[in-house]
Coordinates of C-alpha atoms in Angstrom, one line a residue:
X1 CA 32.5 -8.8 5.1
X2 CA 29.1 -7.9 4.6
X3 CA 25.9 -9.1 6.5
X4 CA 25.0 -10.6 2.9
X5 CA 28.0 -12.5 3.1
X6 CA 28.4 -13.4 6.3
X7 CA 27.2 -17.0 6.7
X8 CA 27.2 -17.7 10.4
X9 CA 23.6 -17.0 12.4
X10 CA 23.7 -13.3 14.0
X11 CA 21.6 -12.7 18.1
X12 CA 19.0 -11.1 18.6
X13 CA 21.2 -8.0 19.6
X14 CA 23.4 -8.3 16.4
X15 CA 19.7 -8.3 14.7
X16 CA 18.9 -5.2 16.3
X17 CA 22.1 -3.5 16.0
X18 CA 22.2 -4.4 12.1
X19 CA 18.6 -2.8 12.1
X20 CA 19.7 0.4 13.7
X21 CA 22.9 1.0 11.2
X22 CA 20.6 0.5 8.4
X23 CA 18.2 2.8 9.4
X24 CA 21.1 5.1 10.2
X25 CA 21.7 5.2 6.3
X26 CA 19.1 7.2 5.9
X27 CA 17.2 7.0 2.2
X28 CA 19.5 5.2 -0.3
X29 CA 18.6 6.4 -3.8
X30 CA 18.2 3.6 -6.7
X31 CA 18.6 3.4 -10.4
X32 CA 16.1 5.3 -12.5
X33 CA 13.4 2.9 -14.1
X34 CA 14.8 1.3 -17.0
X35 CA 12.1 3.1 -19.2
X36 CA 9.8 6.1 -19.0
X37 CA 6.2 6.1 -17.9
X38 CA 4.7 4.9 -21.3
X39 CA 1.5 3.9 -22.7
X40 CA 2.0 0.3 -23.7
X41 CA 2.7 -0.3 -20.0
X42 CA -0.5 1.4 -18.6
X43 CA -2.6 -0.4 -21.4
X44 CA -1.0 -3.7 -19.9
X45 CA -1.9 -2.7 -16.5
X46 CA -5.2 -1.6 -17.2
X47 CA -6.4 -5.1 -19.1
X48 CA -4.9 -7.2 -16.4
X49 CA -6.8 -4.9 -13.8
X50 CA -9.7 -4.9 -15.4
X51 CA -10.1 -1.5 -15.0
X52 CA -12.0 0.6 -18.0
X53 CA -11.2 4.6 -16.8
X54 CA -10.6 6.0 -20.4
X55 CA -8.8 9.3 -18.6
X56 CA -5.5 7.5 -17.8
X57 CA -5.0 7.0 -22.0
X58 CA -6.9 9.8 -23.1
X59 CA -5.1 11.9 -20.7
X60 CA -1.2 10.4 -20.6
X61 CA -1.9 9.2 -17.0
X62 CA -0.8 6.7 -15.1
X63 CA -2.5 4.6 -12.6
X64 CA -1.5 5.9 -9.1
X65 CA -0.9 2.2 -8.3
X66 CA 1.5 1.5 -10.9
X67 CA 4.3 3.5 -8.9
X68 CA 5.5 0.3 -8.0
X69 CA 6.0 -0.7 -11.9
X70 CA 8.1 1.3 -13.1
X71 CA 11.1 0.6 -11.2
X72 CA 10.9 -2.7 -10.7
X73 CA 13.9 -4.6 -12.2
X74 CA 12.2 -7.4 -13.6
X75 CA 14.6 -10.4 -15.1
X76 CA 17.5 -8.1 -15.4
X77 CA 20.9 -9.7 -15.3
X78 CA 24.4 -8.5 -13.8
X79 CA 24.8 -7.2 -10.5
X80 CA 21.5 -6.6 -8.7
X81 CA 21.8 -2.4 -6.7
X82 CA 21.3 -3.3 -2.7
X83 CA 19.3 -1.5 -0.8
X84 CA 19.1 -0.4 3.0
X85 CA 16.6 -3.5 3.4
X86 CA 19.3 -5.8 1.6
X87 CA 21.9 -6.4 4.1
X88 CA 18.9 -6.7 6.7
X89 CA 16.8 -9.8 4.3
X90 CA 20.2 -11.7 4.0
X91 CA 21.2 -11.7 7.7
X92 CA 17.4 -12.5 8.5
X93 CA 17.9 -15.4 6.1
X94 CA 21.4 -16.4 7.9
X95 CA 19.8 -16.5 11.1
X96 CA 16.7 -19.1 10.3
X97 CA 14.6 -16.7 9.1
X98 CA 14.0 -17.8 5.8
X99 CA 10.1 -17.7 5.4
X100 CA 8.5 -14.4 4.2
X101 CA 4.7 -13.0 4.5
X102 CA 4.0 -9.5 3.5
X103 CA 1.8 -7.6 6.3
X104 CA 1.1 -4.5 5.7
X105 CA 1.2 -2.0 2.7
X106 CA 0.4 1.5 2.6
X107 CA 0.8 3.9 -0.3
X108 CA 0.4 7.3 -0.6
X109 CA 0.1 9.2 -3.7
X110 CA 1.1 13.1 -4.5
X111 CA 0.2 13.7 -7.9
X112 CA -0.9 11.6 -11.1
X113 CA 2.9 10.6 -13.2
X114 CA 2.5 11.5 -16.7
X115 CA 3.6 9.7 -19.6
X116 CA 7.2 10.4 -20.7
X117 CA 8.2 10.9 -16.8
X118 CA 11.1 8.7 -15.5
X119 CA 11.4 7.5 -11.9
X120 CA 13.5 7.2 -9.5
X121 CA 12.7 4.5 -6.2
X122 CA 14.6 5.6 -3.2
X123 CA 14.4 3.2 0.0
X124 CA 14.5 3.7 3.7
X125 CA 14.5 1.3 6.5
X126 CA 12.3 1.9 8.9
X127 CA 12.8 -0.6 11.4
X128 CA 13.0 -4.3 13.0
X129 CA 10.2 -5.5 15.9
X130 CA 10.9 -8.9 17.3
X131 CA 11.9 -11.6 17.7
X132 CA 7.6 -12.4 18.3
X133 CA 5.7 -15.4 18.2
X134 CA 3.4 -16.1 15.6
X135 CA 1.0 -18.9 14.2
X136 CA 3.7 -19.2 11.2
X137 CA 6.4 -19.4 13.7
X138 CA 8.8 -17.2 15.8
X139 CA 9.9 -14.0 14.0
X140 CA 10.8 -10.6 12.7
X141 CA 8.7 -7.8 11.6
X142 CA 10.9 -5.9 9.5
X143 CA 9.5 -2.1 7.9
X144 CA 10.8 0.4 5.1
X145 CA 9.6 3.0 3.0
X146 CA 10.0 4.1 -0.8
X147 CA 9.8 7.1 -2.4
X148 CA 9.7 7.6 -5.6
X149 CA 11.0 10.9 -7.8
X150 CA 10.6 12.8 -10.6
X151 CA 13.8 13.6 -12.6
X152 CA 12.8 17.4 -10.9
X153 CA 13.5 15.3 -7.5
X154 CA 9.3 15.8 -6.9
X155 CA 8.3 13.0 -4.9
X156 CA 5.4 11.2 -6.6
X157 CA 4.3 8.4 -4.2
X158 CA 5.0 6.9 -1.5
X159 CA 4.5 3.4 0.0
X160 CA 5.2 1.6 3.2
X161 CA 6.0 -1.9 3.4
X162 CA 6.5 -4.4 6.2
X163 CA 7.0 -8.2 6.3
X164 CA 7.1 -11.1 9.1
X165 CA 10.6 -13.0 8.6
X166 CA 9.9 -16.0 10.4
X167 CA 11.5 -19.6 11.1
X168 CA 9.5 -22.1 9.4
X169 CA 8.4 -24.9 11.6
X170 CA 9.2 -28.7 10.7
X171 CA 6.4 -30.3 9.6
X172 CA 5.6 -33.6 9.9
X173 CA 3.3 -35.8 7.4
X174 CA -0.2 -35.8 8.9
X175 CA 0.4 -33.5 11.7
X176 CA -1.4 -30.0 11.8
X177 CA -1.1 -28.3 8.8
X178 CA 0.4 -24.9 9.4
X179 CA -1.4 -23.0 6.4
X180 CA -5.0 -23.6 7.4
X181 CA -7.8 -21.3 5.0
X182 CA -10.3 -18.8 6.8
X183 CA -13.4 -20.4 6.8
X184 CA -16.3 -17.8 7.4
X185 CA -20.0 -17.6 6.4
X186 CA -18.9 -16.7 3.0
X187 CA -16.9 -19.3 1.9
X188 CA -18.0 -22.2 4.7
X189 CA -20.1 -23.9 1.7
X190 CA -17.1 -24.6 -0.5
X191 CA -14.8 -25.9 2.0
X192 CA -18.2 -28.2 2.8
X193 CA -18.4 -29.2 -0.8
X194 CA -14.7 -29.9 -1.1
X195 CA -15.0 -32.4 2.2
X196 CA -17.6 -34.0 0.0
X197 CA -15.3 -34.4 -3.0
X198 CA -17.6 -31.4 -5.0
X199 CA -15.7 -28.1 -6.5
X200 CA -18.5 -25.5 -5.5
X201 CA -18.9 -22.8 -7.2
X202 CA -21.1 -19.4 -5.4
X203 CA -24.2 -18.3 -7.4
X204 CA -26.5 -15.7 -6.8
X205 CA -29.7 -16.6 -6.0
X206 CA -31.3 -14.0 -7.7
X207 CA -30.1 -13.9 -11.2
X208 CA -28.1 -16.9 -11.2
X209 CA -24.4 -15.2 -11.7
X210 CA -21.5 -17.5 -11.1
X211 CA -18.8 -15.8 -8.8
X212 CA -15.4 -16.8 -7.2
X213 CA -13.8 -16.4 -5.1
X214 CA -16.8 -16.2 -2.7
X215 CA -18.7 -13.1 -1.6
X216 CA -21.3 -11.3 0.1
X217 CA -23.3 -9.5 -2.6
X218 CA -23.1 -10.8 -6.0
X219 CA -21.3 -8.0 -8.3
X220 CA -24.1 -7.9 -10.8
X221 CA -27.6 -7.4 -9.6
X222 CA -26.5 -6.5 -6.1
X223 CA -28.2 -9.3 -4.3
X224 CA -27.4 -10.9 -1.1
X225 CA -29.2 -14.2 -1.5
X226 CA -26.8 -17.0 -2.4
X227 CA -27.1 -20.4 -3.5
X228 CA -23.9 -22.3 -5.3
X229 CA -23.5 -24.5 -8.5
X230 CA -20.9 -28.4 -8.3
X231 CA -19.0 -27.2 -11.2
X232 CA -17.7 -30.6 -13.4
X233 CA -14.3 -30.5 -12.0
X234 CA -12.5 -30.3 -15.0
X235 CA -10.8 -26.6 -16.8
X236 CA -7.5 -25.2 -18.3
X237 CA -4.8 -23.3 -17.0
X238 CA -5.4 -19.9 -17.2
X239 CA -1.6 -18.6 -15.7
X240 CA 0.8 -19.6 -13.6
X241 CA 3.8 -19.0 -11.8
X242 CA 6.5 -21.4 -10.5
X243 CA 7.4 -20.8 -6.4
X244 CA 11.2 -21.4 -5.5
X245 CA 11.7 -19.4 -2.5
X246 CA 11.0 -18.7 -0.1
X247 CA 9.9 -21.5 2.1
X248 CA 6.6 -22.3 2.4
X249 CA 5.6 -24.4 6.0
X250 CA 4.1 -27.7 5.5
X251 CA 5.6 -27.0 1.2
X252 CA 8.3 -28.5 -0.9
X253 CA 9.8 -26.2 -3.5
X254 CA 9.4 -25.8 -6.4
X255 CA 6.0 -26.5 -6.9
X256 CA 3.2 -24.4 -9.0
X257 CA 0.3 -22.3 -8.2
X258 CA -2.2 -21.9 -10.9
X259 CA -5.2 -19.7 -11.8
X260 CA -7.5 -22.6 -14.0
X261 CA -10.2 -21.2 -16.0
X262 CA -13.3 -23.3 -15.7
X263 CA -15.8 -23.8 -18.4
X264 CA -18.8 -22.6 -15.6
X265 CA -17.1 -19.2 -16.3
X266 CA -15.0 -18.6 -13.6
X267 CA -11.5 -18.6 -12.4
X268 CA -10.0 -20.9 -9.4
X269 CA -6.5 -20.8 -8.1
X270 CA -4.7 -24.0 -6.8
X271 CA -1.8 -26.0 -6.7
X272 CA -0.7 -27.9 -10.1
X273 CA 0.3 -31.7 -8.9
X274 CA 2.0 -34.5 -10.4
X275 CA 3.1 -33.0 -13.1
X276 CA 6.8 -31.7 -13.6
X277 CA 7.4 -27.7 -13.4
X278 CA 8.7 -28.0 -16.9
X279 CA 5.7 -29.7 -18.7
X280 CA 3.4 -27.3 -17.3
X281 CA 1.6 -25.1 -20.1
X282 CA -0.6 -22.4 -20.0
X283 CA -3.6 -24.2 -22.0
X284 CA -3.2 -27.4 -20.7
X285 CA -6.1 -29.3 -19.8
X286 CA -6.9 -30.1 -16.0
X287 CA -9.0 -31.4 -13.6
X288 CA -9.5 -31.2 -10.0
X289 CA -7.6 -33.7 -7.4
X290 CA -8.4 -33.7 -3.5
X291 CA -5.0 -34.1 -1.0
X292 CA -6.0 -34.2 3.0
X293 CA -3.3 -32.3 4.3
X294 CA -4.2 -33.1 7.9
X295 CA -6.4 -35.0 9.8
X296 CA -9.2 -31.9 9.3
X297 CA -8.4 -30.0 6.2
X298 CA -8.4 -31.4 2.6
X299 CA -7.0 -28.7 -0.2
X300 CA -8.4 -29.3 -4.1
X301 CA -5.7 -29.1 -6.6
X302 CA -5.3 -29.4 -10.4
X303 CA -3.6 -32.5 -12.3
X304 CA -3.2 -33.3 -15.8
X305 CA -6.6 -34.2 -17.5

């Protein structure tokens, strides 16, 4: 029986020991991406990044950060290829751990990859630290690497990843809500506004440019003076993406986070409500909705207009 199918919860020292034969696998080679490096792709990536370097297409290039892309396996069907970190997730999840954050991320790139190149993601695991105690809850920190090849077997890039696995905490209606935001100098005056029923929206001070999310300099004239603008409350839905798992404290799944373009000419993200996950559209009309989560913090979401 594998630790993917084994239901019962494992120790700490069962944890550890899993942990220690994983890493004892050494790198695990995957399937090569499903298609070469290829210009569609980077002209995708480069739109949604917003990012205007004409050498990647003038040159074949791809975007260092786009290792990642190419071998992801998408909405694929059939029998999913397991990794080191498989076997490691699925007894985390069989012991309580079900919630997930990513912490850290590194990559490190070799060499540009050039169009018509096909990759190959090979995974290591790198370790398990725990359990510790967090502000999400009690936990594992859990840490592997990827490599990724050339069909030469030239290593490309390299990333390491690491995640808290963590027991999510019953919450209770009205007590402390575990996901509270960072309030700083930056952002203090929305979070204000929203206590005041307003959707604020940052504007410099100087030539008046709208920005969010909030910021210290204002991306067009370089200005550090800020003021902000109430926007009307009302927009359309931009994108979106339905969460099932994993768990989120203080959150019942499935619900949807949405990016809701506002006719002020910016972009907010927040929580479609009261509306069911299969009647949301991308171009649907919304407007904003204050919840109190707690006795201190009240979130703005987005319901039907």
């Amino acid at each position: 029986m594998t630790a993917s199918e084994k239901r019962e919860p494992l120790s700490d020292e069962e944890l550890h020991e899993l942990a220690g034969k994983q890493a004892a696998l050494g790198e695990v080679r995957g399937a090569p991406a499903a298609d070469p490096v290829n210009v569609p792709m980077i002209r995708h990536w480069l739109t949604a990044m917003g990012d205007e370097n004409p050498r990647y297409l003038e040159e074949g290039l791809a975007p260092p950060a786009m290792a990642q892309v190419w071998t992801m396996p998408g909405l694929r069907r059939g029998a999913k290829e397991r990794s080191p970190v498989d076997d490691m997730m699925a007894a985390l999840d069989g012991s309580g751990y079900t919630g997930v954050v990513a912490t850290n991320c590194e990559q490190t790139y070799r060499r540009y990859v050039r169009v018509g190149e096909r990759l190959t993601p090979a995974t290591r695991f790198a370790g398990l630290a725990g359990p510790k105690r967090t502000a999400l809850g009690v936990g594992y920190f859990a840490t592997w690497n990827i490599t990724w090849y050339t069909d030469d077997d030239e290593p490309v890039a390299e990333m390491m990843f690491r995640v808290l696995k963590f027991r999510p905490p019953q919450v209770k209606v009205m007590e402390p809500y575990p996901l509270q935001p960072a309030v700083n100098q930056d952002t203090a005056f929305f979070w204000e506004g929203v206590n005041r029923g307003e959707l604020r929206v940052q504007a410099c001070a100087d030539c008046g440019e709208l920005r969010h999310p909030p910021g210290p300099l204002c991306p067009s004239c370089r200005s550090s003076e800020r003021t902000y603008r109430v926007a009307g409350g009302t927009g359309t839905l931009f994108s979106y993406v339905v969460h099932h798992h994993p768990p989120v404290p203080g959150r019942e799944t499935p619900f949807v986070v949405g990016v809701v373009e506002l006719p002020e000419g910016v972009r907010v993200v927040g929580n479609v409500v009261d509306c069911p996950v299969e009647e949301v559209r991308i171009g649907m009309p919304l407007r904003v909705t204050y919840r109190r989560m707690d006795d201190r913090l009240v979130l703005p979401m987005w319901t039907r207009s």
